[in-house]
Short mmCIF file of C-alpha atoms in Angstrom, two decimals:
data_model
loop_
_atom_site.label_atom_id
_atom_site.label_comp_id
_atom_site.label_asym_id
_atom_site.label_seq_id
_atom_site.Cartn_x
_atom_site.Cartn_y
_atom_site.Cartn_z
CA MET F 1 106.16 -18.25 45.05
CA HIS F 2 104.57 -16.40 48.18
CA ASN F 3 107.74 -14.41 49.54
CA ARG F 4 107.42 -13.16 52.79
CA GLN F 5 110.02 -10.79 54.48
CA VAL F 6 109.79 -12.68 57.52
CA LYS F 7 113.04 -13.62 59.66
CA LEU F 8 113.54 -16.12 62.54
CA LEU F 9 115.02 -14.25 65.27
CA ALA F 10 115.95 -16.45 68.08
CA SER F 11 115.17 -19.97 69.52
CA GLY F 12 114.77 -21.77 72.84
CA LYS F 13 114.41 -25.34 73.84
CA TYR F 14 113.42 -27.22 77.16
CA LEU F 15 113.89 -30.96 77.78
CA PRO F 16 112.33 -32.66 80.94
CA ARG F 17 114.61 -33.57 83.74
CA ARG F 18 114.01 -37.26 83.59
CA LYS F 19 116.14 -39.08 81.02
CA LEU F 20 115.43 -42.47 79.82
CA THR F 21 117.79 -44.59 77.76
CA SER F 22 117.01 -47.27 75.25
CA ALA F 23 118.03 -49.78 77.81
CA ASP F 24 115.51 -48.15 80.33
CA MET F 25 112.96 -48.54 77.71
CA ASP F 26 113.70 -51.95 77.00
CA ARG F 27 113.02 -52.91 80.65
CA LEU F 28 109.93 -50.83 80.86
CA LEU F 29 108.41 -52.38 77.49
CA GLY F 30 109.46 -55.91 78.66
CA VAL F 31 111.44 -56.45 75.41
CA PRO F 32 114.81 -58.07 74.72
CA ASP F 33 118.03 -55.76 75.50
CA GLY F 34 118.51 -53.47 72.19
CA TRP F 35 115.22 -53.89 70.88
CA VAL F 36 113.99 -50.50 71.40
CA GLN F 37 117.06 -48.77 69.82
CA LYS F 38 116.97 -51.28 67.05
CA LYS F 39 113.29 -50.51 66.25
CA SER F 40 113.24 -46.71 67.01
CA ASP F 41 116.92 -45.60 66.58
CA VAL F 42 116.26 -43.32 69.81
CA VAL F 43 119.16 -43.77 72.30
CA VAL F 44 117.70 -41.42 74.89
CA ARG F 45 114.53 -39.38 75.35
CA HIS F 46 113.02 -37.35 78.01
CA PHE F 47 109.89 -37.75 79.80
CA ILE F 48 108.25 -35.21 82.38
CA GLU F 49 108.31 -35.58 86.01
CA ASP F 50 106.11 -32.98 87.55
CA GLU F 51 106.57 -30.43 84.50
CA THR F 52 103.51 -29.23 82.66
CA ALA F 53 103.26 -28.26 79.08
CA SER F 54 103.05 -24.69 79.95
CA TYR F 55 105.96 -25.06 82.47
CA MET F 56 108.28 -26.56 79.64
CA GLY F 57 107.03 -23.87 76.89
CA ALA F 58 107.69 -20.83 79.29
CA GLN F 59 111.31 -22.16 80.04
CA ALA F 60 111.79 -22.30 76.09
CA ALA F 61 110.15 -19.19 75.59
CA ARG F 62 112.40 -17.56 78.45
CA GLU F 63 115.43 -18.80 76.68
CA ALA F 64 114.33 -17.50 73.17
CA MET F 65 113.67 -14.08 74.44
CA ARG F 66 116.95 -14.04 76.34
CA GLN F 67 118.84 -14.91 73.07
CA ALA F 68 116.90 -12.16 71.16
CA GLY F 69 117.50 -9.46 74.11
CA LEU F 70 113.70 -8.74 74.06
CA ARG F 71 111.25 -8.04 77.01
CA PRO F 72 107.48 -9.03 77.22
CA GLY F 73 106.30 -5.68 75.87
CA ASP F 74 108.31 -6.37 72.72
CA ILE F 75 106.11 -9.36 71.67
CA ASP F 76 102.94 -8.68 69.91
CA CYS F 77 101.25 -12.08 69.99
CA ILE F 78 101.91 -15.73 71.56
CA VAL F 79 101.06 -18.50 69.33
CA CYS F 80 101.01 -22.09 70.90
CA ALA F 81 101.64 -24.79 68.18
CA SER F 82 101.18 -28.26 69.63
CA GLY F 83 99.48 -31.56 68.88
CA THR F 84 98.69 -32.05 72.53
CA GLN F 85 96.65 -29.86 75.01
CA GLU F 86 97.54 -29.65 78.77
CA GLN F 87 93.67 -29.23 79.31
CA PRO F 88 90.64 -28.92 76.87
CA ILE F 89 89.81 -25.26 78.07
CA PRO F 90 91.35 -22.81 78.04
CA CYS F 91 93.64 -23.01 75.11
CA ASN F 92 97.43 -23.87 75.56
CA ALA F 93 98.47 -20.26 74.83
CA ALA F 94 96.36 -18.89 77.62
CA LEU F 95 98.02 -21.49 80.27
CA LEU F 96 101.61 -20.60 78.72
CA GLN F 97 100.95 -16.81 79.22
CA LYS F 98 99.68 -17.34 82.82
CA GLU F 99 103.17 -19.64 83.40
CA LEU F 100 105.21 -16.52 81.80
CA GLY F 101 103.89 -14.11 84.48
CA PRO F 102 101.78 -11.03 84.79
CA GLU F 103 104.15 -9.07 82.87
CA TRP F 104 102.87 -10.91 79.70
CA SER F 105 99.19 -10.07 80.50
CA GLY F 106 97.22 -8.61 77.70
CA ILE F 107 99.42 -10.06 74.75
CA PRO F 108 97.00 -11.87 72.26
CA ALA F 109 97.40 -15.76 72.70
CA PHE F 110 95.96 -18.49 70.84
CA ASP F 111 96.50 -22.14 69.62
CA MET F 112 96.98 -23.53 66.33
CA ASN F 113 96.93 -27.44 65.95
CA SER F 114 98.06 -29.71 62.76
CA THR F 115 99.37 -32.13 65.29
CA CYS F 116 103.19 -32.76 64.16
CA LEU F 117 103.04 -30.16 61.62
CA SER F 118 101.45 -27.39 64.06
CA PHE F 119 104.87 -25.23 64.29
CA LEU F 120 105.21 -25.13 60.37
CA VAL F 121 101.48 -24.17 59.94
CA ALA F 122 101.67 -21.76 62.67
CA LEU F 123 104.61 -20.06 61.03
CA ASP F 124 103.05 -20.05 57.58
CA VAL F 125 99.83 -18.49 58.90
CA ILE F 126 101.47 -16.03 61.20
CA SER F 127 104.22 -14.92 58.64
CA TYR F 128 101.14 -13.22 56.43
CA MET F 129 100.24 -11.43 59.72
CA ILE F 130 103.68 -10.11 60.24
CA GLU F 131 103.85 -9.18 56.43
CA ALA F 132 100.49 -7.47 56.69
CA SER F 133 102.15 -5.25 59.70
CA ARG F 134 99.22 -6.94 61.99
CA TYR F 135 102.02 -8.18 64.29
CA ARG F 136 105.88 -7.05 64.51
CA ARG F 137 107.41 -9.87 66.80
CA VAL F 138 105.55 -13.17 67.33
CA LEU F 139 106.61 -15.93 70.05
CA ILE F 140 105.65 -19.52 68.50
CA VAL F 141 105.85 -22.34 71.26
CA SER F 142 105.33 -25.87 70.72
CA SER F 143 105.42 -27.81 73.86
CA GLU F 144 104.64 -31.40 73.78
CA ILE F 145 103.88 -34.33 76.44
CA ALA F 146 103.78 -37.48 74.75
CA SER F 147 104.40 -39.91 77.68
CA THR F 148 101.19 -39.55 79.39
CA GLY F 149 99.33 -40.59 76.25
CA LEU F 150 101.25 -43.65 75.40
CA ASN F 151 99.84 -47.06 74.85
CA TRP F 152 102.46 -49.38 76.26
CA GLN F 153 100.94 -52.56 74.55
CA ASP F 154 101.94 -50.77 71.44
CA LYS F 155 105.38 -51.03 71.96
CA GLN F 156 106.65 -49.77 68.58
CA SER F 157 104.96 -46.66 69.16
CA ALA F 158 105.81 -46.24 72.77
CA ALA F 159 109.51 -46.82 72.02
CA LEU F 160 109.53 -43.71 69.64
CA PHE F 161 108.20 -40.61 71.78
CA GLY F 162 109.64 -38.27 73.98
CA ASP F 163 108.67 -34.94 75.83
CA GLY F 164 109.94 -31.46 75.27
CA ALA F 165 109.24 -27.91 74.11
CA ALA F 166 110.76 -25.48 71.71
CA ALA F 167 110.14 -21.78 71.11
CA VAL F 168 111.01 -19.46 68.02
CA ILE F 169 110.67 -15.57 67.74
CA ALA F 170 109.48 -14.68 64.39
CA VAL F 171 109.93 -10.93 63.09
CA ARG F 172 109.61 -8.79 60.06
CA ALA F 173 112.85 -8.79 58.21
CA GLU F 174 114.40 -5.33 57.01
CA GLU F 175 114.25 -4.50 53.28
CA THR F 176 118.25 -4.83 53.17
CA GLU F 177 118.05 -8.41 54.48
CA SER F 178 118.31 -11.69 52.65
CA SER F 179 115.95 -13.44 55.24
CA ARG F 180 112.54 -14.54 54.40
CA ILE F 181 110.04 -17.11 53.89
CA ALA F 182 110.24 -18.25 50.21
CA HIS F 183 107.45 -20.86 49.78
CA THR F 184 105.14 -23.19 51.84
CA ALA F 185 103.01 -25.89 50.70
CA ILE F 186 100.48 -27.75 52.66
CA ARG F 187 98.19 -30.70 51.70
CA THR F 188 95.81 -33.01 53.48
CA TYR F 189 94.67 -36.27 52.80
CA ALA F 190 91.92 -37.32 54.99
CA ASP F 191 91.74 -40.84 53.86
CA GLY F 192 94.52 -41.36 56.09
CA ALA F 193 92.69 -39.65 59.23
CA GLU F 194 92.56 -42.86 61.11
CA LEU F 195 96.29 -44.08 60.80
CA SER F 196 97.32 -41.90 63.68
CA GLU F 197 94.79 -40.85 66.22
CA ILE F 198 93.28 -40.60 69.89
CA ARG F 199 89.62 -41.42 69.70
CA GLY F 200 88.53 -40.27 73.03
CA GLY F 201 88.71 -37.15 74.99
CA GLY F 202 86.68 -34.95 72.36
CA SER F 203 82.95 -34.39 72.15
CA ARG F 204 82.31 -37.76 70.29
CA LEU F 205 83.64 -39.77 73.00
CA HIS F 206 83.91 -37.67 75.98
CA ALA F 207 86.22 -38.18 78.83
CA THR F 208 83.31 -39.09 81.19
CA ALA F 209 82.82 -42.34 78.92
CA CYS F 210 86.19 -43.74 79.78
CA ASN F 211 86.19 -46.96 81.53
CA GLY F 212 88.20 -50.08 81.73
CA ASP F 213 86.64 -51.65 78.42
CA ASN F 214 87.49 -48.65 76.12
CA ARG F 215 90.70 -47.25 78.05
CA GLU F 216 92.66 -47.84 74.72
CA ASP F 217 90.36 -45.18 72.83
CA PHE F 218 91.82 -42.48 75.10
CA LEU F 219 95.51 -43.52 74.47
CA PHE F 220 97.66 -42.71 71.14
CA ARG F 221 97.26 -45.16 68.24
CA MET F 222 99.31 -45.31 65.21
CA ASP F 223 99.47 -47.47 62.27
CA GLY F 224 103.11 -46.75 61.40
CA GLN F 225 103.62 -49.20 58.36
CA ALA F 226 100.37 -47.60 56.84
CA ILE F 227 101.66 -43.86 57.34
CA TYR F 228 105.00 -45.17 55.92
CA ARG F 229 103.38 -46.42 52.71
CA MET F 230 101.20 -43.43 52.46
CA ALA F 231 103.95 -41.18 52.72
CA SER F 232 106.31 -42.72 50.25
CA LYS F 233 103.67 -42.51 47.80
CA LEU F 234 102.78 -38.81 48.55
CA LEU F 235 105.88 -37.15 49.54
CA PRO F 236 108.21 -37.21 46.37
CA ASP F 237 105.45 -35.50 44.13
CA PHE F 238 104.59 -33.17 46.92
CA THR F 239 108.18 -32.14 47.27
CA LYS F 240 108.93 -31.83 43.69
CA GLU F 241 105.98 -29.37 43.40
CA LEU F 242 107.30 -27.44 46.31
CA LEU F 243 110.68 -27.19 45.04
CA ASP F 244 109.59 -26.35 41.59
CA ALA F 245 107.11 -23.41 42.81
CA ALA F 246 110.50 -21.75 44.35
CA GLY F 247 112.64 -22.63 41.58
CA THR F 248 115.10 -24.32 43.62
CA ARG F 249 116.68 -27.88 43.78
CA MET F 250 117.30 -30.17 46.79
CA ALA F 251 121.04 -29.31 46.37
CA ASP F 252 120.36 -25.67 46.98
CA PHE F 253 119.63 -26.12 50.66
CA ARG F 254 122.05 -25.91 53.29
CA LEU F 255 120.07 -28.12 55.86
CA VAL F 256 116.73 -30.11 55.79
CA ILE F 257 115.02 -29.83 59.03
CA PRO F 258 112.26 -32.62 59.20
CA HIS F 259 109.75 -33.67 61.61
CA GLN F 260 111.48 -36.46 63.42
CA GLY F 261 108.83 -39.19 63.12
CA SER F 262 110.89 -42.15 63.12
CA ALA F 263 114.13 -43.83 61.84
CA MET F 264 112.03 -45.23 59.08
CA ALA F 265 110.78 -41.88 57.88
CA MET F 266 114.14 -40.40 57.97
CA ARG F 267 115.29 -43.19 55.55
CA LEU F 268 112.37 -42.47 53.43
CA LEU F 269 113.22 -39.03 53.07
CA ARG F 270 116.68 -39.50 52.26
CA ARG F 271 116.07 -42.35 49.62
CA LYS F 272 113.01 -40.77 47.94
CA LEU F 273 113.94 -37.21 47.96
CA GLY F 274 117.55 -37.34 47.36
CA ILE F 275 118.64 -35.67 50.59
CA ALA F 276 122.55 -36.14 51.20
CA GLU F 277 123.63 -37.24 54.69
CA GLU F 278 125.24 -33.95 55.61
CA GLN F 279 122.16 -32.05 54.55
CA LEU F 280 119.68 -33.91 56.85
CA LEU F 281 119.42 -32.69 60.42
CA TYR F 282 118.71 -35.71 62.23
CA ILE F 283 118.11 -35.26 66.14
CA THR F 284 115.88 -38.47 66.67
CA PRO F 285 118.48 -40.45 68.70
CA ASN F 286 118.69 -38.04 71.47
CA HIS F 287 115.37 -36.53 71.41
CA GLY F 288 112.55 -39.07 70.05
CA ASN F 289 109.59 -37.94 68.15
CA THR F 290 108.54 -34.79 70.12
CA ILE F 291 105.40 -34.34 67.98
CA ALA F 292 105.08 -30.49 66.75
CA ALA F 293 108.25 -29.51 68.87
CA SER F 294 110.47 -31.52 66.60
CA ILE F 295 110.82 -29.31 63.94
CA PRO F 296 111.45 -26.18 66.21
CA MET F 297 113.78 -28.11 68.36
CA GLY F 298 115.74 -28.89 65.03
CA LEU F 299 115.70 -25.23 64.12
CA HIS F 300 117.01 -24.46 67.38
CA GLU F 301 119.79 -26.98 67.43
CA ALA F 302 120.86 -25.64 63.89
CA MET F 303 120.67 -22.01 65.00
CA THR F 304 122.73 -22.41 68.37
CA GLN F 305 125.18 -24.93 66.87
CA GLY F 306 125.94 -22.45 63.74
CA ARG F 307 124.75 -25.08 61.34
CA ILE F 308 123.03 -22.32 59.42
CA ARG F 309 124.13 -18.91 58.76
CA ARG F 310 122.05 -15.76 57.62
CA GLY F 311 121.31 -16.28 53.90
CA ASP F 312 121.36 -20.07 53.80
CA ARG F 313 118.28 -21.75 52.35
CA ILE F 314 116.96 -24.27 54.46
CA LEU F 315 113.80 -26.84 54.35
CA LEU F 316 111.41 -27.86 56.80
CA LEU F 317 109.30 -30.86 55.97
CA GLY F 318 107.20 -33.46 57.57
CA THR F 319 103.83 -35.27 57.83
CA SER F 320 101.23 -35.28 60.49
CA ALA F 321 98.08 -36.79 61.53
CA GLY F 322 95.14 -36.39 59.27
CA MET F 323 97.15 -36.97 56.86
CA THR F 324 98.91 -33.78 56.17
CA LEU F 325 101.84 -33.08 54.26
CA GLY F 326 103.86 -29.74 54.87
CA GLY F 327 106.86 -28.11 53.50
CA MET F 328 108.67 -24.51 53.93
CA ILE F 329 111.57 -23.06 52.10
CA ILE F 330 113.18 -20.35 54.23
CA ASP F 331 116.22 -17.98 53.32
CA TYR F 332 117.50 -17.75 56.96
#
C-alpha cells in the first residue's frame, strides 16, 4: 500500500448552457426516435454555445473555492487534467489561470493528460507532492469539450458524449483525520492505442494538412466494441490486484465512482466486478461521457449530495485511451 495523508476538501462543477435531450440528438443524427437513448442511455447532455474550456474550468474552480472558503493565495498549484486541449500552446492550465484573473498570477500551473483518466492520474501524482510538503493545497481541474471534435457519421460515439468541467481541491490531511489515499494502480496496454484516437492535429499529422479528403483524421474515432472486449478481459484481474494490495473487498466501499464511459461499460463493471447497484454512482444519463471530467463530476455529486461522509471508503475506477486502466482507493 502507498498511503498518503491527502484529503479532498471541496469540489465544483460547470455544465454548459446548451442542453440537448436524447430526442434532440435523434434528430441531429438522423436516427429513429428513441435510438440515442437506447444505444447510449444518455437522456440529456450539455454542449457549449460560446463557452471555452478555460471558462468552464474557471466556473468549476470558483465553486470549489467558495465551498472551501479559500482565496487564490491559499492555492499552491493549479493542475489541468483534461483529455482535450483548448489550443496546442500554451497548456490548458495557463489559459485557466488567465481566465481566473490576475490575483492567480504566479501560482505554478501545468497540465497532466491521460485522456479519460487524467483526473485520477493527476490526483495520484500530485498527492505525493502534497505528502512531501512541496504543495499544501492544489486545485485540480478537468474541463472537456467533446462536441467540437465528434464525427457525426460515427453515430454511436456521437450519441454518448457531453461537455463540462469539474474541479477538486486536494490538501494535506491532519494526522488526526482519517482521510487518505490508500492505494492507486495504473496500467497501460498500448496494443489498444488505436482503439480510441484523434490522429490529426499533432506533429505527425499537423493541422495544416487537414483537407476534405482526410477530415476524419482530425475527428474522434472509437472502436467501442473492441474497447469493451479488451476492458472485459483486463479489468477483473486489475481490480482484484488493486483491492488485494489494499487489503479490502468490493463490499467495503461506500461508493464506486467510475469513468462514465458508456452504459455498456457500466454493465461490465457491475457484472464482472461484483459492484452492487447501490454502490455504483451512475451519472451518464444526465451528463453523458464528459471524458476526464466524468470522475471528478461524480465526486462532486457524491460530495454535495451527501452520498459520502468523512471516513467512507470509495473507489475511483476507469479506462482511458492508450489503453490505460486506473483505480484509486480513497478513505474520504
